[in-house]
């Protein structure tokens, strides 16, 4: 992998300035001083361990924990039958903290133990006797939806966890008018987020403060509510105190609720702090990977390349419990439709329960899954019609002023600029002979309303400290993507101070403002806007107090206030002045950003977000035709994320997102053998190494969008979206045959090429 | 667990003898560390006998505790046993190559260990002594009793070194592998070849592929078929076809199907054969 410092950033408003502020938060990490969840060790802390089902589907006939309970060093044992349990869930309440009579996947939690050390806890769970009666199981989601398939949950007949039928316009009309209909069946396996730090939680229960969960989450406020509900604790008696987060990528939005709930229950029962830390194997067999999907998609096209409509029949694989799978299925089934001017769509999505690992979300929320299908079909159509894949995309891609098929209002959009820039940089018009080239485009919402229609924005608090520095309180989380550094920059710009003067505080749910979390690519746009407002509010108060102190109006530059007669006032003086006259208060600023313009109707039609980010990726590959081995040589990632707040961390986002996209395209996927995950280790679940990654070339097309702070928009999730389609298209270009089943392994490519030779 | 860093070979032998089956030999520990260790350990990684790299009378002798990094960067290995340098370079990650050893790669007995496959390709023999003081020499391919199990009992025996004929004039060797990713991945197939040419005719050849059997497997039928043949396209395709025909392999959900593995064996064996032959013909400045 080669990393380039791109100097090609362009802006409609002149040359964009490179900003590369490095927050000291980064230095805590690279010097090894940052404390992660797995590092935590509290006085008197016990170690918790979870006993899991060895069967994909079974009835629990008998549980005997008496031997474990009597073991020296064991302080608490929990079994499903011995607990008063409340069902919980994120989209659907279909889970219990511990299984009572039925287990539904290999890894399902059946008991938990807390002991003085990990070895004792491990011995204790092995001493718990569970008698099972195996039940017929179902692993394939399409089979699960059939009449007569084994049922997972009584209240979900035919294992249908969720479904949606949607038609906008008359699809029959699109077909009648079409010169060409292209169709494909696309399959994508469950993908684990593979954050570097396994999930760990230390739960503490104290009479006065209640439950504290020391665990790093992308969305601590939402988890706090769920945990309080399950434990039947008042919300204010549950606090989440976040250590530094070792990656998340969607996997830590709600993390592993079982770990938080069981560590809390063990802490309550034992009266001691309890730590549960998942092993990497547990991360795989009982994590929350992104749903697997099978997509049948048809696209109707006119011979000049105009897209007339698309139809999709999608089955997503929920696993045994729902987590966020219904929401991911919804985004998967529709977001990608808005990247082109597709006038008519028809979609059926069915989410099926199967006896496999419950599923959740991954960076891009399924948008990348649909991208694989849509972008493959676009290239298939271009090939059949003899059109250039670049031109067919330029012809159809959304532009400023468009209202898309789902009602998204595209106020600012640099998608066609991204396409042209990416194509130019990859050498689209001077292709190397024998190499394969592919393009793909993406749209992603900046904080969608889909999860909670009434909660659209973000808020922030700021406080001028006595030393003149500023503390910013936000519920928005940084798990390594650089959000807090960007917030310091936004805040500093609004207040007119240096970002080094700003400390961002988001650790504690009991003190930070509520946030829906690091999800939906909302933090820079929505969270950042709230931060800008919190700075402006504070600045107004600073001016008022400075004028009072000086006895005359003041102006401010670089953090120094000057009165009209020339008296200089530092921020510390103003802070101290206010502190004195109020007997101890500090000057504070409030920011609340509540975007009014977004809404949607019952069918989901409407402008679900304040802004949309865009991207076009271009890929160049080489193929060893004797083995099918694919080498991705070069990937150009052109992004319209508005004005870039920090080019250094933004490039980091692009490198990471592309790496994950390459992983999903060519390497990754949960493999199952009779419901058991067969590759539940980092040796066998293959994420790419640096040797497997291409030269990555980030290009930022900086078109200011007033929705976000200083024209900025989100860049987290969208990076992953176009990679899959672009790599698939480049591979098909090189191989002369198309693989529609991820990942694109050498064997699949080779077999497809051999198969094609046989056909001819 | 006791851990003794031996300062001479006698210490190793006496520790094993005193341990009566409870003490075993360790070098890089990269594989051993992953197992439960109910043993005492005696570390032989710093002895003169186990860290030697030398060539004498056309014979290369390598201490069993030579690390993969050392082997892959040794001028002698790079010029006279290129297959081993290539095999060692392919193992694990830089950290693993810095401490893992070629002897360990053989004793761990994984069916497709890269250094072991290269060593079999080169025709290496292991020098082993036991606690009674007996010394024996065994061809590397004969050191495997079953999958992941060596005939060498590390509580009673010590592999001191590996030795093989240097690739001098008219000889060349090569190694290659094919895996799901470029590092930290078990190979779907790996292959090594050693070729001796006289006037462009194959005089001697060793062709090895893995994983086919518990031990890296020589493709004896293919070797026999091409002895006496000139190096040309026809011979190379003969290697590809015959190698694929000669092996019977298994497929797995995690790696690849049997059918694809057979195809890869043909491709990879013919590739290493061609590269080794090229090196035999054009030794260049650096030797082979």
mmCIF file of C-alpha atoms in Angstrom, chain B:
data_model
loop_
_atom_site.group_PDB
_atom_site.id
_atom_site.type_symbol
_atom_site.label_atom_id
_atom_site.label_comp_id
_atom_site.label_asym_id
_atom_site.label_seq_id
_atom_site.Cartn_x
_atom_site.Cartn_y
_atom_site.Cartn_z
ATOM 1 C CA UNK B 1 7.339 -23.888 33.878
ATOM 2 C CA UNK B 2 11.119 -23.871 33.936
ATOM 3 C CA UNK B 3 12.957 -22.227 31.078
ATOM 4 C CA UNK B 4 16.665 -22.834 30.571
ATOM 5 C CA UNK B 5 18.671 -20.965 27.999
ATOM 6 C CA UNK B 6 21.331 -23.547 27.264
ATOM 7 C CA UNK B 7 24.856 -22.330 26.745
ATOM 8 C CA UNK B 8 26.112 -25.539 25.168
ATOM 9 C CA UNK B 9 24.776 -28.711 23.643
ATOM 10 C CA UNK B 10 25.636 -30.828 26.677
ATOM 11 C CA UNK B 11 23.320 -28.683 28.763
ATOM 12 C CA UNK B 12 20.498 -29.340 26.315
ATOM 13 C CA UNK B 13 21.068 -33.066 26.398
ATOM 14 C CA UNK B 14 21.395 -33.256 30.173
ATOM 15 C CA UNK B 15 18.249 -31.154 30.673
ATOM 16 C CA UNK B 16 16.281 -33.486 28.461
ATOM 17 C CA UNK B 17 17.731 -36.527 30.187
ATOM 18 C CA UNK B 18 16.960 -35.134 33.650
ATOM 19 C CA UNK B 19 13.516 -34.021 32.539
ATOM 20 C CA UNK B 20 12.576 -37.596 31.625
ATOM 21 C CA UNK B 21 9.910 -36.554 29.166
ATOM 22 C CA UNK B 22 8.849 -33.401 31.031
ATOM 23 C CA UNK B 23 11.304 -31.046 29.387
ATOM 24 C CA UNK B 24 11.321 -30.237 25.718
ATOM 25 C CA UNK B 25 13.424 -28.295 23.301
ATOM 26 C CA UNK B 26 12.373 -24.806 22.221
ATOM 27 C CA UNK B 27 13.825 -22.329 19.758
ATOM 28 C CA UNK B 28 11.621 -19.513 18.379
ATOM 29 C CA UNK B 29 8.506 -20.728 20.224
ATOM 30 C CA UNK B 30 6.197 -19.080 17.688
ATOM 31 C CA UNK B 31 4.158 -22.277 17.343
ATOM 32 C CA UNK B 32 4.871 -23.801 20.738
ATOM 33 C CA UNK B 33 3.628 -20.675 22.473
ATOM 34 C CA UNK B 34 0.142 -21.272 21.088
ATOM 35 C CA UNK B 35 -0.099 -24.633 22.846
ATOM 36 C CA UNK B 36 -0.511 -25.512 26.484
ATOM 37 C CA UNK B 37 2.925 -25.986 27.950
ATOM 38 C CA UNK B 38 3.004 -28.630 30.645
ATOM 39 C CA UNK B 39 6.741 -28.851 30.088
ATOM 40 C CA UNK B 40 9.991 -27.424 31.181
ATOM 41 C CA UNK B 41 11.717 -25.836 28.238
ATOM 42 C CA UNK B 42 15.322 -25.796 27.179
ATOM 43 C CA UNK B 43 16.179 -23.121 24.687
ATOM 44 C CA UNK B 44 18.818 -24.002 22.097
ATOM 45 C CA UNK B 45 18.538 -20.875 20.008
ATOM 46 C CA UNK B 46 21.914 -19.377 20.946
ATOM 47 C CA UNK B 47 24.265 -22.344 20.544
ATOM 48 C CA UNK B 48 27.100 -22.228 18.004
ATOM 49 C CA UNK B 49 25.953 -25.561 16.502
ATOM 50 C CA UNK B 50 22.389 -24.386 15.982
ATOM 51 C CA UNK B 51 23.159 -20.957 14.555
ATOM 52 C CA UNK B 52 25.835 -21.820 12.030
ATOM 53 C CA UNK B 53 25.545 -20.953 8.341
ATOM 54 C CA UNK B 54 28.384 -22.397 6.359
ATOM 55 C CA UNK B 55 29.367 -24.066 3.132
ATOM 56 C CA UNK B 56 32.035 -26.728 3.009
ATOM 57 C CA UNK B 57 32.888 -29.045 0.117
ATOM 58 C CA UNK B 58 29.712 -28.051 -1.701
ATOM 59 C CA UNK B 59 27.544 -28.814 1.335
ATOM 60 C CA UNK B 60 25.564 -26.071 3.044
ATOM 61 C CA UNK B 61 25.034 -26.524 6.761
ATOM 62 C CA UNK B 62 22.452 -24.446 8.570
ATOM 63 C CA UNK B 63 21.865 -24.465 12.292
ATOM 64 C CA UNK B 64 18.329 -25.514 13.179
ATOM 65 C CA UNK B 65 17.840 -22.275 15.141
ATOM 66 C CA UNK B 66 18.595 -20.012 12.209
ATOM 67 C CA UNK B 67 15.676 -17.586 12.009
ATOM 68 C CA UNK B 68 13.652 -17.118 8.856
ATOM 69 C CA UNK B 69 14.878 -13.546 8.629
ATOM 70 C CA UNK B 70 18.483 -14.679 8.782
ATOM 71 C CA UNK B 71 17.957 -17.387 6.195
ATOM 72 C CA UNK B 72 16.050 -15.069 3.868
ATOM 73 C CA UNK B 73 18.783 -12.444 3.952
ATOM 74 C CA UNK B 74 21.907 -14.612 4.053
ATOM 75 C CA UNK B 75 24.095 -13.994 0.981
ATOM 76 C CA UNK B 76 25.010 -17.685 0.924
ATOM 77 C CA UNK B 77 21.363 -18.815 0.954
ATOM 78 C CA UNK B 78 20.350 -16.131 -1.536
ATOM 79 C CA UNK B 79 23.035 -17.242 -3.956
ATOM 80 C CA UNK B 80 23.154 -21.008 -3.408
ATOM 81 C CA UNK B 81 19.734 -22.012 -2.082
ATOM 82 C CA UNK B 82 17.314 -19.419 -3.377
ATOM 83 C CA UNK B 83 14.294 -21.658 -2.718
ATOM 84 C CA UNK B 84 14.960 -21.523 1.005
ATOM 85 C CA UNK B 85 15.392 -17.749 0.998
ATOM 86 C CA UNK B 86 12.059 -17.456 -0.836
ATOM 87 C CA UNK B 87 10.344 -19.940 1.476
ATOM 88 C CA UNK B 88 11.558 -18.207 4.619
ATOM 89 C CA UNK B 89 10.559 -14.791 3.251
ATOM 90 C CA UNK B 90 6.985 -16.055 2.817
ATOM 91 C CA UNK B 91 6.463 -17.096 6.411
ATOM 92 C CA UNK B 92 4.125 -15.188 8.753
ATOM 93 C CA UNK B 93 5.001 -11.580 9.439
ATOM 94 C CA UNK B 94 8.323 -9.780 10.071
ATOM 95 C CA UNK B 95 7.942 -10.359 13.824
ATOM 96 C CA UNK B 96 7.414 -14.086 13.339
ATOM 97 C CA UNK B 97 10.269 -14.339 10.838
ATOM 98 C CA UNK B 98 12.548 -12.578 13.317
ATOM 99 C CA UNK B 99 12.144 -15.283 15.949
ATOM 100 C CA UNK B 100 10.767 -18.357 14.187
ATOM 101 C CA UNK B 101 13.414 -20.873 13.112
ATOM 102 C CA UNK B 102 13.877 -23.220 10.191
ATOM 103 C CA UNK B 103 14.276 -26.196 12.533
ATOM 104 C CA UNK B 104 11.030 -25.303 14.258
ATOM 105 C CA UNK B 105 9.309 -24.993 10.903
ATOM 106 C CA UNK B 106 10.237 -28.635 10.245
ATOM 107 C CA UNK B 107 9.604 -30.033 13.742
ATOM 108 C CA UNK B 108 6.216 -28.325 14.026
ATOM 109 C CA UNK B 109 5.334 -30.572 11.091
ATOM 110 C CA UNK B 110 2.622 -28.448 9.499
ATOM 111 C CA UNK B 111 1.935 -30.030 6.106
ATOM 112 C CA UNK B 112 2.670 -26.920 4.056
ATOM 113 C CA UNK B 113 5.277 -25.056 6.100
ATOM 114 C CA UNK B 114 7.137 -22.803 3.704
ATOM 115 C CA UNK B 115 10.698 -23.367 4.927
ATOM 116 C CA UNK B 116 10.144 -27.117 5.184
ATOM 117 C CA UNK B 117 8.796 -27.298 1.628
ATOM 118 C CA UNK B 118 11.824 -25.380 0.371
ATOM 119 C CA UNK B 119 14.165 -27.638 2.350
ATOM 120 C CA UNK B 120 12.585 -30.769 0.877
ATOM 121 C CA UNK B 121 12.901 -29.156 -2.538
ATOM 122 C CA UNK B 122 16.587 -28.631 -1.907
ATOM 123 C CA UNK B 123 17.029 -32.209 -0.677
ATOM 124 C CA UNK B 124 17.924 -31.279 2.887
ATOM 125 C CA UNK B 125 18.705 -33.742 5.625
ATOM 126 C CA UNK B 126 18.319 -33.035 9.309
ATOM 127 C CA UNK B 127 21.102 -33.865 11.763
ATOM 128 C CA UNK B 128 19.546 -35.195 14.956
ATOM 129 C CA UNK B 129 21.096 -36.332 18.200
ATOM 130 C CA UNK B 130 19.311 -38.048 21.043
ATOM 131 C CA UNK B 131 19.862 -38.169 24.795
ATOM 132 C CA UNK B 132 21.856 -41.372 24.471
ATOM 133 C CA UNK B 133 24.310 -39.493 22.292
ATOM 134 C CA UNK B 134 23.277 -41.207 19.051
ATOM 135 C CA UNK B 135 23.513 -39.131 15.943
ATOM 136 C CA UNK B 136 21.486 -39.688 12.783
ATOM 137 C CA UNK B 137 20.748 -37.954 9.518
ATOM 138 C CA UNK B 138 17.226 -38.075 8.093
ATOM 139 C CA UNK B 139 15.778 -36.563 4.932
ATOM 140 C CA UNK B 140 13.363 -33.790 5.932
ATOM 141 C CA UNK B 141 10.431 -35.415 4.140
ATOM 142 C CA UNK B 142 10.878 -38.482 6.346
ATOM 143 C CA UNK B 143 10.432 -36.543 9.568
ATOM 144 C CA UNK B 144 6.620 -36.523 9.518
ATOM 145 C CA UNK B 145 4.565 -39.247 11.181
ATOM 146 C CA UNK B 146 1.174 -37.672 10.540
ATOM 147 C CA UNK B 147 -0.451 -34.268 10.128
ATOM 148 C CA UNK B 148 1.246 -31.782 12.456
ATOM 149 C CA UNK B 149 3.299 -34.474 14.151
ATOM 150 C CA UNK B 150 7.032 -34.935 13.751
ATOM 151 C CA UNK B 151 8.891 -38.200 14.249
ATOM 152 C CA UNK B 152 11.348 -36.163 16.286
ATOM 153 C CA UNK B 153 10.439 -36.360 19.979
ATOM 154 C CA UNK B 154 11.607 -33.062 21.359
ATOM 155 C CA UNK B 155 11.767 -34.445 24.872
ATOM 156 C CA UNK B 156 14.415 -36.938 23.800
ATOM 157 C CA UNK B 157 15.911 -35.676 20.593
ATOM 158 C CA UNK B 158 17.411 -32.480 19.246
ATOM 159 C CA UNK B 159 17.623 -31.367 15.666
ATOM 160 C CA UNK B 160 20.947 -29.608 15.458
ATOM 161 C CA UNK B 161 21.213 -28.596 11.855
ATOM 162 C CA UNK B 162 20.000 -29.058 8.314
ATOM 163 C CA UNK B 163 22.276 -29.728 5.411
ATOM 164 C CA UNK B 164 22.007 -30.004 1.669
ATOM 165 C CA UNK B 165 24.094 -29.691 -1.438
ATOM 166 C CA UNK B 166 24.789 -26.155 -2.516
ATOM 167 C CA UNK B 167 23.353 -25.090 -5.877
ATOM 168 C CA UNK B 168 26.615 -24.702 -7.733
ATOM 169 C CA UNK B 169 27.164 -24.553 -11.496
ATOM 170 C CA UNK B 170 24.224 -25.689 -13.564
ATOM 171 C CA UNK B 171 21.844 -25.949 -10.613
ATOM 172 C CA UNK B 172 19.016 -23.707 -9.555
ATOM 173 C CA UNK B 173 16.141 -23.737 -7.073
ATOM 174 C CA UNK B 174 12.919 -21.857 -6.513
ATOM 175 C CA UNK B 175 9.953 -21.677 -4.169
ATOM 176 C CA UNK B 176 6.512 -20.127 -4.518
ATOM 177 C CA UNK B 177 3.197 -20.171 -2.746
ATOM 178 C CA UNK B 178 -0.428 -19.259 -3.317
ATOM 179 C CA UNK B 179 -2.626 -18.032 -0.471
ATOM 180 C CA UNK B 180 -5.784 -16.046 0.145
ATOM 181 C CA UNK B 181 -3.710 -13.008 1.088
ATOM 182 C CA UNK B 182 -0.112 -11.916 0.821
ATOM 183 C CA UNK B 183 0.965 -12.443 4.395
ATOM 184 C CA UNK B 184 -0.187 -14.276 7.492
ATOM 185 C CA UNK B 185 -2.085 -16.887 5.553
ATOM 186 C CA UNK B 186 -1.624 -20.613 5.261
ATOM 187 C CA UNK B 187 -1.002 -21.419 1.629
ATOM 188 C CA UNK B 188 -3.579 -23.148 -0.540
ATOM 189 C CA UNK B 189 -0.530 -24.589 -2.235
ATOM 190 C CA UNK B 190 3.201 -24.099 -1.982
ATOM 191 C CA UNK B 191 5.850 -25.617 -4.198
ATOM 192 C CA UNK B 192 9.601 -25.850 -4.548
ATOM 193 C CA UNK B 193 11.949 -27.133 -7.214
ATOM 194 C CA UNK B 194 15.609 -27.872 -7.635
ATOM 195 C CA UNK B 195 16.897 -28.467 -11.137
ATOM 196 C CA UNK B 196 20.302 -29.531 -12.448
ATOM 197 C CA UNK B 197 20.905 -28.974 -16.142
ATOM 198 C CA UNK B 198 23.588 -30.200 -18.487
ATOM 199 C CA UNK B 199 23.628 -28.581 -21.908
ATOM 200 C CA UNK B 200 20.070 -27.476 -21.429
ATOM 201 C CA UNK B 201 18.914 -30.984 -20.550
ATOM 202 C CA UNK B 202 17.350 -31.886 -17.207
ATOM 203 C CA UNK B 203 19.925 -34.019 -15.455
ATOM 204 C CA UNK B 204 18.465 -34.054 -11.951
ATOM 205 C CA UNK B 205 15.243 -32.602 -10.606
ATOM 206 C CA UNK B 206 13.330 -32.413 -7.355
ATOM 207 C CA UNK B 207 9.743 -31.160 -7.459
ATOM 208 C CA UNK B 208 7.828 -30.658 -4.242
ATOM 209 C CA UNK B 209 4.264 -29.593 -3.511
ATOM 210 C CA UNK B 210 2.193 -29.186 -0.367
ATOM 211 C CA UNK B 211 -0.265 -29.671 1.235
ATOM 212 C CA UNK B 212 -0.741 -33.061 -0.375
ATOM 213 C CA UNK B 213 0.331 -35.430 2.380
ATOM 214 C CA UNK B 214 1.433 -34.915 5.978
ATOM 215 C CA UNK B 215 4.950 -34.242 4.653
ATOM 216 C CA UNK B 216 5.931 -31.983 1.753
ATOM 217 C CA UNK B 217 5.575 -34.357 -1.193
ATOM 218 C CA UNK B 218 7.974 -35.016 -3.986
ATOM 219 C CA UNK B 219 6.289 -35.496 -7.324
ATOM 220 C CA UNK B 220 8.325 -38.518 -8.303
ATOM 221 C CA UNK B 221 6.392 -39.450 -11.438
ATOM 222 C CA UNK B 222 6.722 -35.976 -12.859
ATOM 223 C CA UNK B 223 10.400 -35.843 -11.948
ATOM 224 C CA UNK B 224 11.000 -39.121 -13.756
ATOM 225 C CA UNK B 225 9.025 -37.978 -16.772
ATOM 226 C CA UNK B 226 11.182 -34.951 -17.444
ATOM 227 C CA UNK B 227 14.648 -36.305 -16.720
ATOM 228 C CA UNK B 228 16.602 -36.079 -19.958
ATOM 229 C CA UNK B 229 14.213 -33.559 -21.509
ATOM 230 C CA UNK B 230 15.249 -30.113 -22.735
ATOM 231 C CA UNK B 231 13.931 -26.952 -21.060
ATOM 232 C CA UNK B 232 11.180 -25.731 -23.348
ATOM 233 C CA UNK B 233 7.501 -24.911 -23.352
ATOM 234 C CA UNK B 234 6.549 -28.495 -23.947
ATOM 235 C CA UNK B 235 8.491 -29.760 -20.925
ATOM 236 C CA UNK B 236 7.028 -27.017 -18.772
ATOM 237 C CA UNK B 237 3.460 -27.906 -19.744
ATOM 238 C CA UNK B 238 4.341 -31.525 -19.206
ATOM 239 C CA UNK B 239 5.299 -30.595 -15.632
ATOM 240 C CA UNK B 240 2.035 -28.716 -15.163
ATOM 241 C CA UNK B 241 -0.144 -31.541 -16.440
ATOM 242 C CA UNK B 242 1.743 -34.357 -14.810
ATOM 243 C CA UNK B 243 2.014 -32.630 -11.417
ATOM 244 C CA UNK B 244 -1.732 -32.008 -11.369
ATOM 245 C CA UNK B 245 -2.373 -35.595 -12.383
ATOM 246 C CA UNK B 246 0.019 -37.053 -9.844
ATOM 247 C CA UNK B 247 -1.502 -35.552 -6.695
ATOM 248 C CA UNK B 248 -4.600 -36.405 -4.751
ATOM 249 C CA UNK B 249 -5.654 -33.627 -2.424
ATOM 250 C CA UNK B 250 -8.486 -32.582 -0.171
ATOM 251 C CA UNK B 251 -10.498 -29.409 -0.309
ATOM 252 C CA UNK B 252 -11.666 -27.329 2.621
ATOM 253 C CA UNK B 253 -14.255 -24.666 3.319
ATOM 254 C CA UNK B 254 -11.554 -22.346 4.624
ATOM 255 C CA UNK B 255 -8.955 -22.638 1.864
ATOM 256 C CA UNK B 256 -10.212 -23.910 -1.463
ATOM 257 C CA UNK B 257 -11.775 -26.855 -3.276
ATOM 258 C CA UNK B 258 -9.767 -29.973 -4.081
ATOM 259 C CA UNK B 259 -10.246 -29.357 -7.792
ATOM 260 C CA UNK B 260 -8.792 -25.852 -7.584
ATOM 261 C CA UNK B 261 -5.923 -27.042 -5.391
ATOM 262 C CA UNK B 262 -4.994 -29.637 -7.998
ATOM 263 C CA UNK B 263 -5.012 -26.937 -10.657
ATOM 264 C CA UNK B 264 -2.822 -24.694 -8.485
ATOM 265 C CA UNK B 265 -0.332 -27.494 -7.886
ATOM 266 C CA UNK B 266 0.112 -27.882 -11.637
ATOM 267 C CA UNK B 267 0.542 -24.132 -12.117
ATOM 268 C CA UNK B 268 2.854 -23.569 -9.180
ATOM 269 C CA UNK B 269 5.062 -26.611 -9.725
ATOM 270 C CA UNK B 270 5.571 -25.706 -13.375
ATOM 271 C CA UNK B 271 6.374 -22.131 -12.327
ATOM 272 C CA UNK B 272 9.029 -23.132 -9.799
ATOM 273 C CA UNK B 273 10.426 -25.653 -12.256
ATOM 274 C CA UNK B 274 10.790 -22.949 -14.894
ATOM 275 C CA UNK B 275 12.313 -20.413 -12.496
ATOM 276 C CA UNK B 276 14.746 -22.973 -11.073
ATOM 277 C CA UNK B 277 15.762 -23.974 -14.605
ATOM 278 C CA UNK B 278 16.243 -20.311 -15.556
ATOM 279 C CA UNK B 279 18.447 -19.858 -12.512
ATOM 280 C CA UNK B 280 20.426 -22.965 -13.413
ATOM 281 C CA UNK B 281 21.036 -21.568 -16.873
ATOM 282 C CA UNK B 282 21.694 -17.987 -15.826
ATOM 283 C CA UNK B 283 23.376 -18.087 -12.451
ATOM 284 C CA UNK B 284 24.223 -14.351 -12.641
ATOM 285 C CA UNK B 285 26.708 -12.692 -10.346
ATOM 286 C CA UNK B 286 25.090 -13.905 -7.184
ATOM 287 C CA UNK B 287 25.417 -17.589 -8.007
ATOM 288 C CA UNK B 288 22.266 -19.491 -8.918
#
